[in-house]
Amino acid sequence: MIRKNLLSISMAAIVTLTGISLGQTSSQTPSNNSAQSSVDQNIDLLRQDIRSHKKQIIAANLQLTDAEAVKFWPLYDQYTAELVKINDAKYAVIKEYAINYDTLTDDKALTLTRQLLDVDQQVAQLRIKYVPLVSKVISGKKTAFFFQMDRRLLMLIDLQLAEQIPMVQP
């Protein structure tokens, strides 16, 4: 069951990124802008679907008691909302890279690299913030398991995204 759900998340991540056409120029016509808006809406829907699958996988594997679930899920939703805001920045960087791919300068490449590293730091800080909060509502082992699952699922999504994004050409 875990593999099936992980595959679903992976496929959704692939579809998410392939909606961003790499190699676009920044001079878009109005019809391209409306097409881009449509792509952005599709990406938002797919991200929501990925979050839903992720929550299902965690729910199926974390094995919470009813008392734990009552306390854990609102905290999980709060964590996810904060993570979404951070990931908004990641997807904005990916989109900007896609738009500038053909005309990428050294300065722009460094700027985008720094922005992605900042996203990584923000995610790590968010996890650090939530470990003590989660450990107050579930055991230490369940807390560790949750963050392992969270990291693995996000790494899987990132791997799928990385496979679709061409490397910067020196």
mmCIF file with all atom_site columns, C-alpha atoms in Angstrom:
data_model
loop_
_atom_site.group_PDB
_atom_site.id
_atom_site.type_symbol
_atom_site.label_atom_id
_atom_site.label_alt_id
_atom_site.label_comp_id
_atom_site.label_asym_id
_atom_site.label_entity_id
_atom_site.label_seq_id
_atom_site.pdbx_PDB_ins_code
_atom_site.Cartn_x
_atom_site.Cartn_y
_atom_site.Cartn_z
_atom_site.occupancy
_atom_site.B_iso_or_equiv
_atom_site.pdbx_formal_charge
_atom_site.auth_seq_id
_atom_site.auth_comp_id
_atom_site.auth_asym_id
_atom_site.auth_atom_id
_atom_site.pdbx_PDB_model_num
ATOM 1   C CA . MET A 1 1   ? 0.000  0.000  0.000   1.00 0.00 ? 1   MET A CA 1
ATOM 2   C CA . ILE A 1 2   ? 2.838  2.399  0.846   1.00 0.00 ? 2   ILE A CA 1
ATOM 3   C CA . ARG A 1 3   ? 4.518  1.796  -2.528  1.00 0.00 ? 3   ARG A CA 1
ATOM 4   C CA . LYS A 1 4   ? 1.263  2.348  -4.405  1.00 0.00 ? 4   LYS A CA 1
ATOM 5   C CA . ASN A 1 5   ? 0.681  5.654  -2.630  1.00 0.00 ? 5   ASN A CA 1
ATOM 6   C CA . LEU A 1 6   ? 4.306  6.702  -3.070  1.00 0.00 ? 6   LEU A CA 1
ATOM 7   C CA . LEU A 1 7   ? 3.981  5.963  -6.772  1.00 0.00 ? 7   LEU A CA 1
ATOM 8   C CA . SER A 1 8   ? 0.861  8.128  -6.912  1.00 0.00 ? 8   SER A CA 1
ATOM 9   C CA . ILE A 1 9   ? 2.713  10.982 -5.258  1.00 0.00 ? 9   ILE A CA 1
ATOM 10  C CA . SER A 1 10  ? 5.639  10.519 -7.612  1.00 0.00 ? 10  SER A CA 1
ATOM 11  C CA . MET A 1 11  ? 3.424  10.597 -10.654 1.00 0.00 ? 11  MET A CA 1
ATOM 12  C CA . ALA A 1 12  ? 1.626  13.695 -9.398  1.00 0.00 ? 12  ALA A CA 1
ATOM 13  C CA . ALA A 1 13  ? 4.986  15.388 -8.875  1.00 0.00 ? 13  ALA A CA 1
ATOM 14  C CA . ILE A 1 14  ? 6.032  14.542 -12.424 1.00 0.00 ? 14  ILE A CA 1
ATOM 15  C CA . VAL A 1 15  ? 2.808  15.908 -13.822 1.00 0.00 ? 15  VAL A CA 1
ATOM 16  C CA . THR A 1 16  ? 3.219  19.002 -11.670 1.00 0.00 ? 16  THR A CA 1
ATOM 17  C CA . LEU A 1 17  ? 6.560  19.857 -13.133 1.00 0.00 ? 17  LEU A CA 1
ATOM 18  C CA . THR A 1 18  ? 5.833  18.904 -16.700 1.00 0.00 ? 18  THR A CA 1
ATOM 19  C CA . GLY A 1 19  ? 3.138  21.560 -16.592 1.00 0.00 ? 19  GLY A CA 1
ATOM 20  C CA . ILE A 1 20  ? 5.999  24.071 -16.454 1.00 0.00 ? 20  ILE A CA 1
ATOM 21  C CA . SER A 1 21  ? 7.490  24.350 -19.894 1.00 0.00 ? 21  SER A CA 1
ATOM 22  C CA . LEU A 1 22  ? 11.252 24.714 -19.562 1.00 0.00 ? 22  LEU A CA 1
ATOM 23  C CA . GLY A 1 23  ? 12.906 26.974 -22.034 1.00 0.00 ? 23  GLY A CA 1
ATOM 24  C CA . GLN A 1 24  ? 10.182 29.625 -22.221 1.00 0.00 ? 24  GLN A CA 1
ATOM 25  C CA . THR A 1 25  ? 11.254 33.169 -22.864 1.00 0.00 ? 25  THR A CA 1
ATOM 26  C CA . SER A 1 26  ? 10.244 35.906 -20.479 1.00 0.00 ? 26  SER A CA 1
ATOM 27  C CA . SER A 1 27  ? 8.469  37.856 -23.227 1.00 0.00 ? 27  SER A CA 1
ATOM 28  C CA . GLN A 1 28  ? 5.059  36.213 -23.087 1.00 0.00 ? 28  GLN A CA 1
ATOM 29  C CA . THR A 1 29  ? 2.041  37.327 -25.055 1.00 0.00 ? 29  THR A CA 1
ATOM 30  C CA . PRO A 1 30  ? -1.290 37.891 -23.314 1.00 0.00 ? 30  PRO A CA 1
ATOM 31  C CA . SER A 1 31  ? -2.532 34.492 -24.503 1.00 0.00 ? 31  SER A CA 1
ATOM 32  C CA . ASN A 1 32  ? 0.623  32.902 -23.067 1.00 0.00 ? 32  ASN A CA 1
ATOM 33  C CA . ASN A 1 33  ? -0.043 34.724 -19.790 1.00 0.00 ? 33  ASN A CA 1
ATOM 34  C CA . SER A 1 34  ? -3.530 33.221 -19.583 1.00 0.00 ? 34  SER A CA 1
ATOM 35  C CA . ALA A 1 35  ? -2.080 29.814 -20.485 1.00 0.00 ? 35  ALA A CA 1
ATOM 36  C CA . GLN A 1 36  ? 0.510  30.299 -17.724 1.00 0.00 ? 36  GLN A CA 1
ATOM 37  C CA . SER A 1 37  ? -2.295 31.175 -15.310 1.00 0.00 ? 37  SER A CA 1
ATOM 38  C CA . SER A 1 38  ? -4.019 27.936 -16.253 1.00 0.00 ? 38  SER A CA 1
ATOM 39  C CA . VAL A 1 39  ? -0.771 26.018 -15.683 1.00 0.00 ? 39  VAL A CA 1
ATOM 40  C CA . ASP A 1 40  ? -0.381 27.705 -12.293 1.00 0.00 ? 40  ASP A CA 1
ATOM 41  C CA . GLN A 1 41  ? -3.927 26.652 -11.340 1.00 0.00 ? 41  GLN A CA 1
ATOM 42  C CA . ASN A 1 42  ? -3.236 23.082 -12.431 1.00 0.00 ? 42  ASN A CA 1
ATOM 43  C CA . ILE A 1 43  ? -0.042 23.024 -10.393 1.00 0.00 ? 43  ILE A CA 1
ATOM 44  C CA . ASP A 1 44  ? -1.942 24.278 -7.341  1.00 0.00 ? 44  ASP A CA 1
ATOM 45  C CA . LEU A 1 45  ? -4.523 21.512 -7.747  1.00 0.00 ? 45  LEU A CA 1
ATOM 46  C CA . LEU A 1 46  ? -1.825 18.879 -8.140  1.00 0.00 ? 46  LEU A CA 1
ATOM 47  C CA . ARG A 1 47  ? 0.011  20.149 -5.072  1.00 0.00 ? 47  ARG A CA 1
ATOM 48  C CA . GLN A 1 48  ? -3.237 19.813 -3.100  1.00 0.00 ? 48  GLN A CA 1
ATOM 49  C CA . ASP A 1 49  ? -3.594 16.256 -4.394  1.00 0.00 ? 49  ASP A CA 1
ATOM 50  C CA . ILE A 1 50  ? -0.021 15.436 -3.368  1.00 0.00 ? 50  ILE A CA 1
ATOM 51  C CA . ARG A 1 51  ? -0.687 16.820 0.125   1.00 0.00 ? 51  ARG A CA 1
ATOM 52  C CA . SER A 1 52  ? -3.838 14.681 0.359   1.00 0.00 ? 52  SER A CA 1
ATOM 53  C CA . HIS A 1 53  ? -1.941 11.527 -0.653  1.00 0.00 ? 53  HIS A CA 1
ATOM 54  C CA . LYS A 1 54  ? 0.844  12.358 1.784   1.00 0.00 ? 54  LYS A CA 1
ATOM 55  C CA . LYS A 1 55  ? -1.639 12.723 4.630   1.00 0.00 ? 55  LYS A CA 1
ATOM 56  C CA . GLN A 1 56  ? -3.275 9.399  3.693   1.00 0.00 ? 56  GLN A CA 1
ATOM 57  C CA . ILE A 1 57  ? 0.084  7.623  3.718   1.00 0.00 ? 57  ILE A CA 1
ATOM 58  C CA . ILE A 1 58  ? 0.984  9.079  7.095   1.00 0.00 ? 58  ILE A CA 1
ATOM 59  C CA . ALA A 1 59  ? -2.453 8.237  8.514   1.00 0.00 ? 59  ALA A CA 1
ATOM 60  C CA . ALA A 1 60  ? -2.192 4.659  7.266   1.00 0.00 ? 60  ALA A CA 1
ATOM 61  C CA . ASN A 1 61  ? 1.234  4.129  8.794   1.00 0.00 ? 61  ASN A CA 1
ATOM 62  C CA . LEU A 1 62  ? 1.472  6.239  11.957  1.00 0.00 ? 62  LEU A CA 1
ATOM 63  C CA . GLN A 1 63  ? -1.081 4.168  13.898  1.00 0.00 ? 63  GLN A CA 1
ATOM 64  C CA . LEU A 1 64  ? -2.403 6.805  16.258  1.00 0.00 ? 64  LEU A CA 1
ATOM 65  C CA . THR A 1 65  ? -4.816 6.160  19.081  1.00 0.00 ? 65  THR A CA 1
ATOM 66  C CA . ASP A 1 66  ? -8.029 8.160  18.994  1.00 0.00 ? 66  ASP A CA 1
ATOM 67  C CA . ALA A 1 67  ? -6.710 10.445 21.751  1.00 0.00 ? 67  ALA A CA 1
ATOM 68  C CA . GLU A 1 68  ? -3.440 10.998 19.867  1.00 0.00 ? 68  GLU A CA 1
ATOM 69  C CA . ALA A 1 69  ? -5.238 11.619 16.579  1.00 0.00 ? 69  ALA A CA 1
ATOM 70  C CA . VAL A 1 70  ? -7.399 14.354 18.091  1.00 0.00 ? 70  VAL A CA 1
ATOM 71  C CA . LYS A 1 71  ? -4.263 16.250 19.099  1.00 0.00 ? 71  LYS A CA 1
ATOM 72  C CA . PHE A 1 72  ? -1.949 15.276 16.230  1.00 0.00 ? 72  PHE A CA 1
ATOM 73  C CA . TRP A 1 73  ? -4.005 16.066 13.102  1.00 0.00 ? 73  TRP A CA 1
ATOM 74  C CA . PRO A 1 74  ? -4.650 19.751 13.860  1.00 0.00 ? 74  PRO A CA 1
ATOM 75  C CA . LEU A 1 75  ? -0.920 20.127 14.549  1.00 0.00 ? 75  LEU A CA 1
ATOM 76  C CA . TYR A 1 76  ? -0.132 18.265 11.318  1.00 0.00 ? 76  TYR A CA 1
ATOM 77  C CA . ASP A 1 77  ? -2.447 20.589 9.381   1.00 0.00 ? 77  ASP A CA 1
ATOM 78  C CA . GLN A 1 78  ? -0.735 23.618 10.927  1.00 0.00 ? 78  GLN A CA 1
ATOM 79  C CA . TYR A 1 79  ? 2.702  22.179 10.027  1.00 0.00 ? 79  TYR A CA 1
ATOM 80  C CA . THR A 1 80  ? 1.528  21.462 6.486   1.00 0.00 ? 80  THR A CA 1
ATOM 81  C CA . ALA A 1 81  ? 0.151  24.985 6.050   1.00 0.00 ? 81  ALA A CA 1
ATOM 82  C CA . GLU A 1 82  ? 3.526  26.428 7.041   1.00 0.00 ? 82  GLU A CA 1
ATOM 83  C CA . LEU A 1 83  ? 5.317  23.955 4.779   1.00 0.00 ? 83  LEU A CA 1
ATOM 84  C CA . VAL A 1 84  ? 3.091  24.948 1.848   1.00 0.00 ? 84  VAL A CA 1
ATOM 85  C CA . LYS A 1 85  ? 4.126  28.587 2.258   1.00 0.00 ? 85  LYS A CA 1
ATOM 86  C CA . ILE A 1 86  ? 7.788  27.572 2.181   1.00 0.00 ? 86  ILE A CA 1
ATOM 87  C CA . ASN A 1 87  ? 7.215  25.337 -0.835  1.00 0.00 ? 87  ASN A CA 1
ATOM 88  C CA . ASP A 1 88  ? 5.482  28.203 -2.625  1.00 0.00 ? 88  ASP A CA 1
ATOM 89  C CA . ALA A 1 89  ? 8.925  29.821 -2.727  1.00 0.00 ? 89  ALA A CA 1
ATOM 90  C CA . LYS A 1 90  ? 10.472 26.617 -4.087  1.00 0.00 ? 90  LYS A CA 1
ATOM 91  C CA . TYR A 1 91  ? 7.948  26.353 -6.899  1.00 0.00 ? 91  TYR A CA 1
ATOM 92  C CA . ALA A 1 92  ? 8.411  30.052 -7.680  1.00 0.00 ? 92  ALA A CA 1
ATOM 93  C CA . VAL A 1 93  ? 12.166 29.453 -8.068  1.00 0.00 ? 93  VAL A CA 1
ATOM 94  C CA . ILE A 1 94  ? 11.526 26.446 -10.314 1.00 0.00 ? 94  ILE A CA 1
ATOM 95  C CA . LYS A 1 95  ? 9.125  28.500 -12.405 1.00 0.00 ? 95  LYS A CA 1
ATOM 96  C CA . GLU A 1 96  ? 11.606 31.364 -12.636 1.00 0.00 ? 96  GLU A CA 1
ATOM 97  C CA . TYR A 1 97  ? 14.319 28.916 -13.710 1.00 0.00 ? 97  TYR A CA 1
ATOM 98  C CA . ALA A 1 98  ? 11.986 27.553 -16.376 1.00 0.00 ? 98  ALA A CA 1
ATOM 99  C CA . ILE A 1 99  ? 11.224 31.022 -17.687 1.00 0.00 ? 99  ILE A CA 1
ATOM 100 C CA . ASN A 1 100 ? 14.914 32.028 -17.745 1.00 0.00 ? 100 ASN A CA 1
ATOM 101 C CA . TYR A 1 101 ? 16.395 28.690 -18.827 1.00 0.00 ? 101 TYR A CA 1
ATOM 102 C CA . ASP A 1 102 ? 17.469 29.805 -22.318 1.00 0.00 ? 102 ASP A CA 1
ATOM 103 C CA . THR A 1 103 ? 18.905 33.131 -21.142 1.00 0.00 ? 103 THR A CA 1
ATOM 104 C CA . LEU A 1 104 ? 20.276 32.158 -17.717 1.00 0.00 ? 104 LEU A CA 1
ATOM 105 C CA . THR A 1 105 ? 23.166 34.365 -16.640 1.00 0.00 ? 105 THR A CA 1
ATOM 106 C CA . ASP A 1 106 ? 25.772 33.550 -13.999 1.00 0.00 ? 106 ASP A CA 1
ATOM 107 C CA . ASP A 1 107 ? 24.208 36.072 -11.608 1.00 0.00 ? 107 ASP A CA 1
ATOM 108 C CA . LYS A 1 108 ? 20.701 34.687 -12.118 1.00 0.00 ? 108 LYS A CA 1
ATOM 109 C CA . ALA A 1 109 ? 21.954 31.118 -11.628 1.00 0.00 ? 109 ALA A CA 1
ATOM 110 C CA . LEU A 1 110 ? 23.580 32.097 -8.321  1.00 0.00 ? 110 LEU A CA 1
ATOM 111 C CA . THR A 1 111 ? 20.471 33.961 -7.195  1.00 0.00 ? 111 THR A CA 1
ATOM 112 C CA . LEU A 1 112 ? 18.240 30.967 -7.899  1.00 0.00 ? 112 LEU A CA 1
ATOM 113 C CA . THR A 1 113 ? 20.703 28.631 -6.162  1.00 0.00 ? 113 THR A CA 1
ATOM 114 C CA . ARG A 1 114 ? 20.700 30.818 -3.054  1.00 0.00 ? 114 ARG A CA 1
ATOM 115 C CA . GLN A 1 115 ? 16.901 30.952 -3.087  1.00 0.00 ? 115 GLN A CA 1
ATOM 116 C CA . LEU A 1 116 ? 16.627 27.154 -3.226  1.00 0.00 ? 116 LEU A CA 1
ATOM 117 C CA . LEU A 1 117 ? 19.167 26.773 -0.415  1.00 0.00 ? 117 LEU A CA 1
ATOM 118 C CA . ASP A 1 118 ? 17.146 29.252 1.631   1.00 0.00 ? 118 ASP A CA 1
ATOM 119 C CA . VAL A 1 119 ? 14.060 27.086 1.070   1.00 0.00 ? 119 VAL A CA 1
ATOM 120 C CA . ASP A 1 120 ? 16.002 24.045 2.323   1.00 0.00 ? 120 ASP A CA 1
ATOM 121 C CA . GLN A 1 121 ? 17.008 25.961 5.449   1.00 0.00 ? 121 GLN A CA 1
ATOM 122 C CA . GLN A 1 122 ? 13.441 27.079 6.063   1.00 0.00 ? 122 GLN A CA 1
ATOM 123 C CA . VAL A 1 123 ? 12.162 23.500 5.824   1.00 0.00 ? 123 VAL A CA 1
ATOM 124 C CA . ALA A 1 124 ? 14.828 22.327 8.294   1.00 0.00 ? 124 ALA A CA 1
ATOM 125 C CA . GLN A 1 125 ? 13.928 25.152 10.684  1.00 0.00 ? 125 GLN A CA 1
ATOM 126 C CA . LEU A 1 126 ? 10.243 24.274 10.403  1.00 0.00 ? 126 LEU A CA 1
ATOM 127 C CA . ARG A 1 127 ? 10.963 20.658 11.337  1.00 0.00 ? 127 ARG A CA 1
ATOM 128 C CA . ILE A 1 128 ? 13.117 21.791 14.262  1.00 0.00 ? 128 ILE A CA 1
ATOM 129 C CA . LYS A 1 129 ? 10.240 24.004 15.420  1.00 0.00 ? 129 LYS A CA 1
ATOM 130 C CA . TYR A 1 130 ? 7.681  21.178 15.205  1.00 0.00 ? 130 TYR A CA 1
ATOM 131 C CA . VAL A 1 131 ? 9.628  18.282 16.764  1.00 0.00 ? 131 VAL A CA 1
ATOM 132 C CA . PRO A 1 132 ? 8.957  19.437 20.339  1.00 0.00 ? 132 PRO A CA 1
ATOM 133 C CA . LEU A 1 133 ? 5.351  20.325 19.495  1.00 0.00 ? 133 LEU A CA 1
ATOM 134 C CA . VAL A 1 134 ? 4.633  16.932 17.934  1.00 0.00 ? 134 VAL A CA 1
ATOM 135 C CA . SER A 1 135 ? 6.452  15.075 20.707  1.00 0.00 ? 135 SER A CA 1
ATOM 136 C CA . LYS A 1 136 ? 4.057  16.645 23.225  1.00 0.00 ? 136 LYS A CA 1
ATOM 137 C CA . VAL A 1 137 ? 1.088  14.927 21.577  1.00 0.00 ? 137 VAL A CA 1
ATOM 138 C CA . ILE A 1 138 ? 2.604  11.586 20.477  1.00 0.00 ? 138 ILE A CA 1
ATOM 139 C CA . SER A 1 139 ? 5.494  9.444  21.711  1.00 0.00 ? 139 SER A CA 1
ATOM 140 C CA . GLY A 1 140 ? 9.116  10.049 20.801  1.00 0.00 ? 140 GLY A CA 1
ATOM 141 C CA . LYS A 1 141 ? 9.194  7.023  18.505  1.00 0.00 ? 141 LYS A CA 1
ATOM 142 C CA . LYS A 1 142 ? 6.009  8.073  16.736  1.00 0.00 ? 142 LYS A CA 1
ATOM 143 C CA . THR A 1 143 ? 7.415  11.603 16.410  1.00 0.00 ? 143 THR A CA 1
ATOM 144 C CA . ALA A 1 144 ? 10.603 10.225 14.864  1.00 0.00 ? 144 ALA A CA 1
ATOM 145 C CA . PHE A 1 145 ? 8.563  7.980  12.567  1.00 0.00 ? 145 PHE A CA 1
ATOM 146 C CA . PHE A 1 146 ? 6.388  10.899 11.469  1.00 0.00 ? 146 PHE A CA 1
ATOM 147 C CA . PHE A 1 147 ? 9.376  13.070 10.582  1.00 0.00 ? 147 PHE A CA 1
ATOM 148 C CA . GLN A 1 148 ? 11.043 10.133 8.805   1.00 0.00 ? 148 GLN A CA 1
ATOM 149 C CA . MET A 1 149 ? 7.903  9.631  6.720   1.00 0.00 ? 149 MET A CA 1
ATOM 150 C CA . ASP A 1 150 ? 7.624  13.350 6.065   1.00 0.00 ? 150 ASP A CA 1
ATOM 151 C CA . ARG A 1 151 ? 11.255 13.597 4.928   1.00 0.00 ? 151 ARG A CA 1
ATOM 152 C CA . ARG A 1 152 ? 11.057 10.492 2.762   1.00 0.00 ? 152 ARG A CA 1
ATOM 153 C CA . LEU A 1 153 ? 7.896  11.590 1.023   1.00 0.00 ? 153 LEU A CA 1
ATOM 154 C CA . LEU A 1 154 ? 9.266  15.072 0.376   1.00 0.00 ? 154 LEU A CA 1
ATOM 155 C CA . MET A 1 155 ? 12.572 13.622 -0.866  1.00 0.00 ? 155 MET A CA 1
ATOM 156 C CA . LEU A 1 156 ? 10.656 11.367 -3.230  1.00 0.00 ? 156 LEU A CA 1
ATOM 157 C CA . ILE A 1 157 ? 8.760  14.332 -4.626  1.00 0.00 ? 157 ILE A CA 1
ATOM 158 C CA . ASP A 1 158 ? 11.988 16.341 -4.907  1.00 0.00 ? 158 ASP A CA 1
ATOM 159 C CA . LEU A 1 159 ? 13.672 13.453 -6.697  1.00 0.00 ? 159 LEU A CA 1
ATOM 160 C CA . GLN A 1 160 ? 10.880 13.298 -9.241  1.00 0.00 ? 160 GLN A CA 1
ATOM 161 C CA . LEU A 1 161 ? 11.106 17.056 -9.742  1.00 0.00 ? 161 LEU A CA 1
ATOM 162 C CA . ALA A 1 162 ? 14.889 16.901 -10.103 1.00 0.00 ? 162 ALA A CA 1
ATOM 163 C CA . GLU A 1 163 ? 14.591 14.243 -12.791 1.00 0.00 ? 163 GLU A CA 1
ATOM 164 C CA . GLN A 1 164 ? 12.422 16.602 -14.850 1.00 0.00 ? 164 GLN A CA 1
ATOM 165 C CA . ILE A 1 165 ? 14.532 19.747 -14.464 1.00 0.00 ? 165 ILE A CA 1
ATOM 166 C CA . PRO A 1 166 ? 17.515 20.012 -16.799 1.00 0.00 ? 166 PRO A CA 1
ATOM 167 C CA . MET A 1 167 ? 20.852 20.835 -15.233 1.00 0.00 ? 167 MET A CA 1
ATOM 168 C CA . VAL A 1 168 ? 22.253 24.332 -15.649 1.00 0.00 ? 168 VAL A CA 1
ATOM 169 C CA . GLN A 1 169 ? 24.614 24.346 -18.601 1.00 0.00 ? 169 GLN A CA 1
ATOM 170 C CA . PRO A 1 170 ? 28.000 25.872 -17.642 1.00 0.00 ? 170 PRO A CA 1
#
